[in-house]
Amino acid sequence: MFIIKLGGSVITDKTKECTFRQNIMDNLSDQIKKSNQDTIIVHGAGSFGHILAKKYDLNQGYKRLDQLKGFSVTHEKVQTLNSLVLKSLQTKGIPAVSISPHSTIKLNNHKLEKMNYEIFEEYLKQKFTPVTFGDAVLDKALGFSICSGDMLVQALARHFKPEKVIFVVDEDGLYTSNPKIDKKAKLIEKTTIKDLEKLTTSLDSHADVTGGMKGKIENIKKITEQGINAILLNGNKADRLYQTLIGEETKSTTVIGEKRK
Amino acid sequence: MFIIKLGGSVITDKTKECTFRQNIMDNLSDQIKKSNQDTIIVHGAGSFGHILAKKYDLNQGYKRLDQLKGFSVTHEKVQTLNSLVLKSLQTKGIPAVSISPHSTIKLNNHKLEKMNYEIFEEYLKQKFTPVTFGDAVLDKALGFSICSGDMLVQALARHFKPEKVIFVVDEDGLYTSNPKIDKKAKLIEKTTIKDLEKLTTSLDSHADVTGGMKGKIENIKKITEQGINAILLNGNKADRLYQTLIGEETKSTTVIGEKRK
């Protein structure tokens, strides 16, 4: 079984509020269907969630009354995105069922306090494809906060021990430096936790431009530490997800899983 | 606190697949907001759910492979309706949060086996308005089946003991006979469980035309038996929901709650 994280920057246009990239999503749905693998799909909120969540400071927890509206609207927009994802998957023949974090998850000061794994198991047993997503959720200490898609991937990976966790991103994988500003940046095809840690340290010195990738590396470390391989690949390219799902070589970054002693 | 059931035949056009009655819903949202009462809102699936659920025999449980698609599509359509309801409530200033049955509820041979009341309590405590809806859900004995809005209302009424349960329907209330075919039909303004039982018996003889209302009466009985008043009122009329919520008299049917000894 595979856990696939569809990045918010792949399935939405992150620069324009609530813009779904239908063609990209349909292509990804196609690749998943064609591979005929059991999967759990997690998607980011992209421009359906981040802009509003930031506007209303939802990740700071409850501070002021208008955040109630912010929480409500953010959750509705993200649910609307989720319906678009479901529809695309269904159109390609995948019996997708959504598990909505705002109804099932509780955090405690940004950490996972309660998660209903059973509902994922039951849908999987019946041959459905569970789909979950970054969402605004209840938080024991803060009232509410944000449960990111990456947090969900970590928790699901720990519980379900998938063959691989695949991060579908908007770049070819991880680079030695930021490819958007450094022409000498090289794609890392295979790496280990230890090498990643060195990389994180060297990226730290220019964290202003690589903050996003640094967070991603932290997340990947937590997955590979459980002995699970993590792959990062470009969701904008036609067949890379499919090739990875059926075990073929493709342009991507593999971070080799290695259990921490 | 009030539990409000928005009938599928009020908020959707039941004769046309996936047709939302935006104006009616916006008017209902307005009335709920204006009343300034704490509420839990339950909505039916109407033409977003019933047509597909019937086509794929979802309420019969798992029998054949194409039902997986049917379940998935039905759930996506109903979630799309739910997003429209949420959006309407939010536009009028109600911080609505959806609790999706397919992620939280389990039935066992059409009976409620597991329901997460805690999540409703937590959203209520934080001054959100929980919204739930008739949906396709997991069923322990059958694989899956349908959890109706009325089943949710019953369970929530038993747990939360609301002041009143209000059924927003597409008629003025309960009639002595079917008003659509019998010109002598009279609106029942106040009634009791006992009188309802007599009425059900008399309606039984022409169950072909009153099946819908008979089911509704069975449901209302289970609520009023807990000592809770149930009101039926017309959602197509401008102010009736508002008047009922603020305790004013209006055209409607009240079924007086009376605890069974």
XYZ file of C-alpha atoms in Angstrom:
522
model
C 0.000 0.000 0.000
C 1.088 3.546 -0.778
C 0.382 6.867 0.860
C 0.281 9.656 -1.714
C 0.493 13.288 -0.687
C -0.793 15.616 -3.397
C 0.827 18.964 -2.681
C -1.391 22.028 -2.506
C 0.964 23.790 -4.920
C 0.373 21.047 -7.499
C -3.431 20.712 -7.413
C -4.128 24.424 -6.905
C -2.625 27.652 -8.166
C -1.114 28.924 -4.927
C -1.022 32.518 -6.141
C -4.764 32.781 -6.895
C -7.399 32.163 -4.212
C -9.449 28.999 -4.754
C -8.042 28.055 -8.157
C -8.155 24.319 -8.826
C -5.785 22.845 -11.403
C -8.281 20.450 -12.945
C -6.079 19.105 -15.742
C -3.183 18.347 -13.408
C -5.524 16.624 -10.937
C -7.234 14.603 -13.676
C -3.838 13.463 -14.910
C -2.823 12.412 -11.374
C -6.140 10.553 -10.911
C -5.478 8.764 -14.176
C -2.001 7.681 -13.090
C -3.252 6.403 -9.726
C -6.087 4.444 -11.378
C -3.778 2.980 -14.051
C -1.308 1.745 -11.405
C -4.005 -0.397 -9.770
C -2.423 -0.006 -6.309
C -4.090 0.368 -2.915
C -3.576 3.936 -1.773
C -4.468 6.475 0.859
C -4.525 9.950 -0.630
C -3.770 13.104 1.348
C -4.058 16.498 -0.295
C -2.929 19.941 0.728
C -5.286 22.924 0.967
C -3.279 25.141 -1.372
C -4.948 28.424 -2.267
C -8.301 27.171 -0.903
C -6.946 27.188 2.636
C -3.630 28.946 3.190
C -4.676 32.479 2.261
C -7.733 32.446 4.560
C -5.990 30.552 7.363
C -3.305 33.234 7.362
C -5.789 36.118 7.142
C -7.627 34.855 10.241
C -4.495 33.594 12.107
C -6.162 30.215 12.526
C -2.909 28.491 13.467
C -2.490 30.834 16.475
C -5.619 29.356 18.086
C -8.626 31.254 19.381
C -7.863 34.925 20.071
C -10.826 36.902 18.750
C -14.425 36.472 17.683
C -14.021 36.950 13.916
C -11.838 33.848 13.804
C -15.001 31.766 14.191
C -16.063 33.045 10.801
C -12.525 32.470 9.501
C -12.518 28.866 10.705
C -15.939 28.220 9.229
C -15.133 29.758 5.837
C -11.706 28.083 5.600
C -13.202 24.708 6.381
C -15.939 25.185 3.777
C -13.435 26.205 1.062
C -11.158 23.267 1.835
C -14.176 20.940 1.749
C -15.075 22.388 -1.636
C -11.532 21.610 -2.860
C -11.874 18.105 -1.421
C -15.101 17.587 -3.396
C -13.252 18.599 -6.590
C -10.487 16.091 -5.815
C -13.053 13.355 -5.069
C -14.893 14.085 -8.303
C -11.705 13.868 -10.359
C -10.735 10.549 -8.743
C -14.245 9.145 -9.289
C -14.354 10.225 -12.898
C -11.253 8.088 -13.463
C -12.865 5.141 -11.664
C -11.417 5.388 -8.152
C -14.043 4.853 -5.388
C -12.781 7.693 -3.235
C -14.277 8.498 0.170
C -13.271 11.552 2.122
C -12.297 11.446 5.815
C -12.594 15.020 6.979
C -10.103 16.089 9.671
C -12.423 18.751 11.134
C -14.880 15.948 12.060
C -12.357 13.360 13.210
C -9.125 14.874 14.490
C -8.132 16.707 17.629
C -4.814 18.413 18.173
C -3.243 19.556 21.442
C -0.989 22.578 20.989
C -0.369 21.670 17.312
C 0.358 18.008 18.142
C -1.919 15.136 17.230
C -4.061 14.209 20.252
C -6.705 12.024 18.656
C -7.069 10.493 15.235
C -9.581 7.909 14.045
C -7.490 5.293 12.179
C -10.314 2.764 12.347
C -12.402 4.632 9.785
C -9.487 4.503 7.306
C -9.081 0.773 7.959
C -12.746 0.086 7.405
C -12.949 1.955 4.122
C -9.735 0.265 2.931
C -11.123 -3.159 3.872
C -14.123 -2.478 1.663
C -11.850 -1.472 -1.232
C -12.570 2.236 -1.071
C -9.762 4.774 -1.409
C -9.666 7.052 1.659
C -8.882 10.690 0.951
C -7.980 13.173 3.654
C -6.637 16.722 3.596
C -5.044 19.633 5.406
C -7.815 21.327 7.380
C -8.721 23.622 10.255
C -9.407 21.417 13.297
C -10.109 21.521 17.037
C -7.100 21.963 19.332
C -7.368 21.111 23.042
C -4.959 23.811 24.198
C -5.644 26.477 21.569
C -9.327 26.043 20.718
C -8.469 25.350 17.106
C -5.424 25.246 14.856
C -4.284 23.857 11.514
C -3.717 20.180 10.803
C -1.442 20.108 7.760
C -1.479 17.453 5.097
C 2.111 16.623 6.089
C 1.057 15.978 9.695
C -1.603 13.566 8.408
C 0.907 11.784 6.177
C 3.259 11.281 9.135
C 0.514 9.860 11.351
C -0.911 7.607 8.623
C 2.570 6.345 7.698
C 3.291 5.466 11.322
C 0.007 3.566 11.591
C -0.266 1.886 8.182
C 3.442 1.241 7.404
C 2.991 1.779 3.646
C 5.461 0.422 1.124
C 6.354 4.012 0.199
C 5.196 7.518 0.923
C 5.057 9.559 -2.266
C 5.125 13.349 -2.130
C 3.771 14.821 -5.334
C 5.330 18.297 -5.467
C 5.858 21.076 -8.032
C 9.579 20.361 -8.510
C 11.437 17.260 -9.675
C 12.422 16.406 -6.089
C 14.964 17.658 -3.532
C 17.905 19.752 -4.695
C 21.315 20.501 -3.234
C 20.200 24.151 -3.090
C 17.187 26.170 -4.205
C 16.828 25.505 -7.979
C 14.694 28.620 -8.376
C 17.633 30.899 -7.523
C 20.741 28.717 -7.892
C 21.598 27.481 -11.370
C 24.141 25.037 -9.913
C 21.454 23.286 -7.862
C 21.489 19.553 -8.508
C 18.634 17.092 -8.116
C 19.350 14.536 -5.382
C 18.291 11.152 -6.750
C 18.936 9.038 -3.665
C 19.766 10.106 -0.155
C 19.625 9.005 3.467
C 18.449 10.577 6.704
C 22.036 11.402 7.673
C 22.759 13.176 4.412
C 19.462 15.003 4.697
C 20.439 16.259 8.114
C 23.664 17.710 6.701
C 21.644 19.259 3.882
C 19.188 20.832 6.350
C 22.100 22.391 8.230
C 23.564 23.855 5.068
C 20.140 25.119 3.938
C 19.628 26.734 7.343
C 22.065 29.509 6.485
C 19.704 30.832 3.830
C 16.438 29.759 5.431
C 14.625 32.798 4.058
C 14.325 31.244 0.629
C 14.170 27.579 1.582
C 11.793 27.626 4.551
C 9.231 25.612 2.642
C 11.666 22.880 1.687
C 13.186 22.815 5.183
C 9.799 21.998 6.723
C 9.327 19.312 4.108
C 12.690 17.752 4.986
C 11.778 17.675 8.707
C 8.560 15.880 7.792
C 10.343 13.379 5.525
C 12.825 12.594 8.277
C 10.018 11.560 10.585
C 8.697 9.171 7.935
C 12.015 7.621 6.898
C 12.963 7.133 10.576
C 10.199 4.537 10.623
C 11.994 2.548 7.931
C 9.714 3.745 5.126
C 11.073 5.099 1.835
C 9.875 8.581 0.912
C 9.802 9.668 -2.726
C 9.436 13.208 -3.981
C 8.398 13.660 -7.592
C 7.014 16.263 -9.959
C 3.213 16.171 -10.269
C 3.274 18.382 -13.348
C 5.051 15.728 -15.416
C 2.938 13.141 -17.210
C 3.936 9.727 -15.914
C 6.227 10.027 -12.918
C 3.656 9.145 -10.274
C 2.494 6.133 -12.306
C 6.062 4.905 -12.875
C 6.852 5.187 -9.177
C 3.628 3.384 -8.197
C 4.426 0.427 -10.467
C 8.065 0.322 -9.308
C 9.739 1.732 -12.427
C 12.642 4.176 -12.333
C 11.743 7.807 -12.945
C 13.170 11.259 -12.269
C 12.585 11.835 -8.549
C 14.255 11.909 -5.139
C 14.223 8.790 -2.978
C 14.967 9.207 0.698
C 15.849 5.778 1.957
C 14.003 4.629 5.047
C 16.206 3.580 7.946
C 14.857 2.766 11.397
C 16.381 4.816 14.201
C 17.970 2.582 16.830
C -30.873 24.992 22.189
C -32.767 23.922 19.091
C -32.233 21.145 16.600
C -33.359 22.208 13.137
C -33.928 19.681 10.385
C -33.889 21.279 6.943
C -35.832 18.907 4.722
C -34.229 17.796 1.459
C -37.441 18.731 -0.341
C -37.115 22.304 0.926
C -33.454 23.057 0.196
C -33.301 21.105 -3.092
C -35.645 20.538 -5.998
C -36.384 16.873 -5.463
C -37.460 16.324 -9.068
C -34.181 17.552 -10.634
C -30.846 15.929 -9.813
C -28.495 18.160 -7.795
C -30.622 21.325 -7.870
C -30.033 23.556 -4.866
C -32.722 26.054 -3.890
C -30.355 28.895 -3.066
C -32.987 31.568 -2.332
C -34.931 29.334 0.046
C -31.729 28.322 1.839
C -30.514 31.919 2.108
C -33.859 32.905 3.589
C -33.648 30.082 6.150
C -30.050 31.068 7.030
C -31.273 34.618 7.556
C -34.041 33.509 9.897
C -31.689 31.328 11.952
C -29.133 34.142 12.261
C -31.795 36.728 13.187
C -33.160 34.500 15.971
C -29.766 34.464 17.723
C -30.361 30.977 19.146
C -27.899 28.127 19.629
C -28.714 25.465 17.071
C -27.591 22.190 15.592
C -28.584 21.987 11.935
C -29.303 18.726 10.123
C -30.100 18.741 6.423
C -31.495 16.126 4.093
C -29.736 15.029 0.912
C -32.678 15.763 -1.388
C -31.955 15.409 -5.087
C -28.175 15.358 -4.391
C -28.453 11.996 -2.693
C -31.757 10.142 -3.080
C -31.661 9.603 -6.844
C -28.139 8.126 -6.804
C -28.654 6.175 -3.575
C -31.658 4.528 -5.192
C -29.901 3.899 -8.507
C -27.066 2.054 -6.728
C -29.273 0.404 -4.028
C -26.979 1.812 -1.370
C -29.475 1.168 1.417
C -29.443 -2.572 0.624
C -25.791 -2.812 1.659
C -22.927 -4.239 -0.353
C -24.100 -6.602 -3.120
C -22.035 -5.777 -6.196
C -18.854 -3.990 -7.223
C -20.377 -0.948 -8.972
C -21.914 0.113 -5.667
C -18.449 1.252 -4.565
C -18.637 3.866 -7.299
C -22.231 4.623 -6.276
C -21.263 5.141 -2.647
C -18.326 7.334 -3.604
C -20.312 9.504 -6.019
C -23.313 9.832 -3.675
C -21.080 10.893 -0.818
C -19.316 13.462 -3.015
C -22.613 14.955 -4.236
C -24.022 15.168 -0.719
C -20.790 16.803 0.457
C -21.145 19.315 -2.373
C -24.684 20.097 -1.155
C -23.338 20.423 2.381
C -20.749 22.967 1.181
C -23.578 25.001 -0.408
C -25.522 24.927 2.872
C -22.405 25.926 4.846
C -21.696 28.787 2.448
C -25.249 30.112 2.762
C -25.110 29.978 6.569
C -21.703 31.688 6.627
C -22.807 34.432 4.249
C -25.487 35.327 6.794
C -22.945 35.308 9.622
C -23.377 31.840 11.145
C -20.034 30.107 11.942
C -21.135 26.740 10.621
C -18.918 23.660 10.782
C -19.849 20.425 9.111
C -19.725 17.048 10.898
C -19.746 14.501 8.094
C -21.530 11.214 8.889
C -19.403 9.164 6.438
C -16.334 10.023 8.583
C -17.929 9.693 12.022
C -20.899 7.320 12.076
C -21.269 3.588 11.922
C -24.564 1.756 11.565
C -25.325 -1.894 12.251
C -28.118 -3.214 10.045
C -29.584 0.299 9.608
C -29.377 1.045 13.370
C -26.967 3.516 14.904
C -23.932 1.637 16.270
C -21.484 4.481 16.850
C -21.833 8.232 16.793
C -19.329 10.860 17.907
C -21.362 13.269 20.088
C -18.204 14.732 21.598
C -17.290 16.549 18.387
C -20.710 18.265 18.372
C -20.240 19.252 22.025
C -16.813 20.707 21.382
C -17.889 22.817 18.431
C -20.943 24.025 20.372
C -18.773 24.948 23.361
C -16.672 27.145 21.078
C -19.805 28.834 19.712
C -19.747 27.193 16.309
C -22.945 25.870 14.732
C -22.570 22.161 13.918
C -24.161 21.054 10.666
C -24.697 17.420 9.754
C -26.619 15.670 6.987
C -28.147 12.525 5.553
C -25.279 10.532 4.031
C -24.016 7.148 2.859
C -22.140 5.560 5.782
C -20.442 2.350 6.909
C -22.716 -0.397 8.233
C -21.254 -3.248 10.325
C -23.697 -5.880 9.071
C -24.270 -4.594 5.529
C -20.955 -3.016 4.546
C -22.654 0.307 4.030
C -26.136 1.809 4.105
C -27.903 5.146 4.381
C -27.971 7.289 7.498
C -30.955 9.601 7.039
C -31.196 13.119 8.348
C -34.141 11.968 10.471
C -32.023 9.258 12.130
C -29.450 11.919 13.001
C -32.114 14.222 14.425
C -33.419 11.416 16.673
C -29.952 10.576 17.988
C -28.969 14.207 18.525
C -32.286 14.971 20.273
C -31.793 12.027 22.638
C -28.282 13.207 23.492
C -28.682 16.997 23.592
C -32.266 17.313 24.907
C -32.997 20.458 22.897
C -35.792 22.844 23.807
C -37.538 21.913 20.554
C -36.861 19.959 17.409
C -38.006 21.900 14.351
C -38.713 20.104 11.082
C -38.600 22.530 8.185
C -40.728 20.845 5.501
C -42.433 21.799 2.238
C -45.940 21.860 3.734
C -47.463 23.915 6.543
C -47.235 20.966 8.935
C -49.133 17.701 9.535
C -52.597 17.287 8.051
C -55.541 15.040 8.912
C -55.107 13.527 5.448
C -52.915 14.173 2.394
C -53.507 17.839 1.442
C -52.182 17.252 -2.038
C -55.107 14.947 -2.904
C -57.759 15.676 -0.259
C -59.326 19.133 -0.256
C -60.872 18.470 3.161
C -57.469 17.899 4.734
C -57.014 20.089 7.801
C -53.779 21.336 9.320
C -53.233 19.913 12.804
C -52.010 22.783 14.982
C -51.389 20.884 18.211
C -51.381 17.163 18.822
C -50.016 14.477 21.122
C -48.266 11.179 20.633
C -51.510 9.295 21.283
C -53.432 11.257 18.682
C -50.565 10.806 16.251
C -50.736 7.056 16.737
C -54.416 7.074 15.804
C -53.601 9.249 12.805
C -50.871 6.848 11.676
C -53.339 3.981 11.810
C -55.869 5.869 9.719
C -53.178 6.914 7.249
C -52.003 3.327 6.974
C -55.013 2.424 4.892
C -53.765 4.592 2.036
C -50.045 4.208 2.669
C -49.271 4.425 -1.047
C -49.712 8.187 -1.053
C -48.670 8.982 2.492
C -45.573 6.821 2.902
C -43.358 9.856 3.261
C -45.463 11.417 5.986
C -45.886 8.088 7.796
C -42.135 7.697 8.145
C -41.952 11.257 9.407
C -44.596 10.552 12.053
C -42.680 7.487 13.281
C -39.613 9.647 13.611
C -41.470 12.416 15.447
C -42.893 9.886 17.892
C -39.401 8.805 18.875
C -38.488 12.426 19.604
C -41.622 13.416 21.513
C -41.393 10.232 23.605
C -38.311 11.809 25.140
C -40.407 14.732 26.375
C -39.259 17.086 23.611
C -41.720 19.163 21.553
C -41.479 18.670 17.793
C -42.605 21.417 15.427
C -43.260 21.036 11.706
C -43.373 24.201 9.656
C -43.209 25.395 6.083
C -39.701 26.390 4.956
C -41.022 28.118 1.848
C -42.779 30.786 3.906
C -40.822 33.877 4.902
C -40.790 34.051 8.709
C -42.167 30.864 10.214
C -38.844 29.388 11.280
C -37.780 32.688 12.826
C -41.068 33.102 14.702
C -40.829 29.579 16.081
C -37.201 30.074 17.122
C -38.050 33.230 19.110
C -41.137 31.617 20.660
C -43.846 33.430 18.711
C -46.994 31.769 17.413
C -46.987 30.878 13.724
C -48.745 28.524 11.329
C -47.266 25.088 12.083
C -47.897 21.761 13.789
C -46.711 21.230 17.339
C -46.449 17.669 18.580
C -46.303 17.897 22.340
C -43.490 16.016 24.001
C -44.549 13.533 26.656
C -42.158 11.100 28.303
C -43.152 7.438 27.994
C -43.477 5.849 31.433
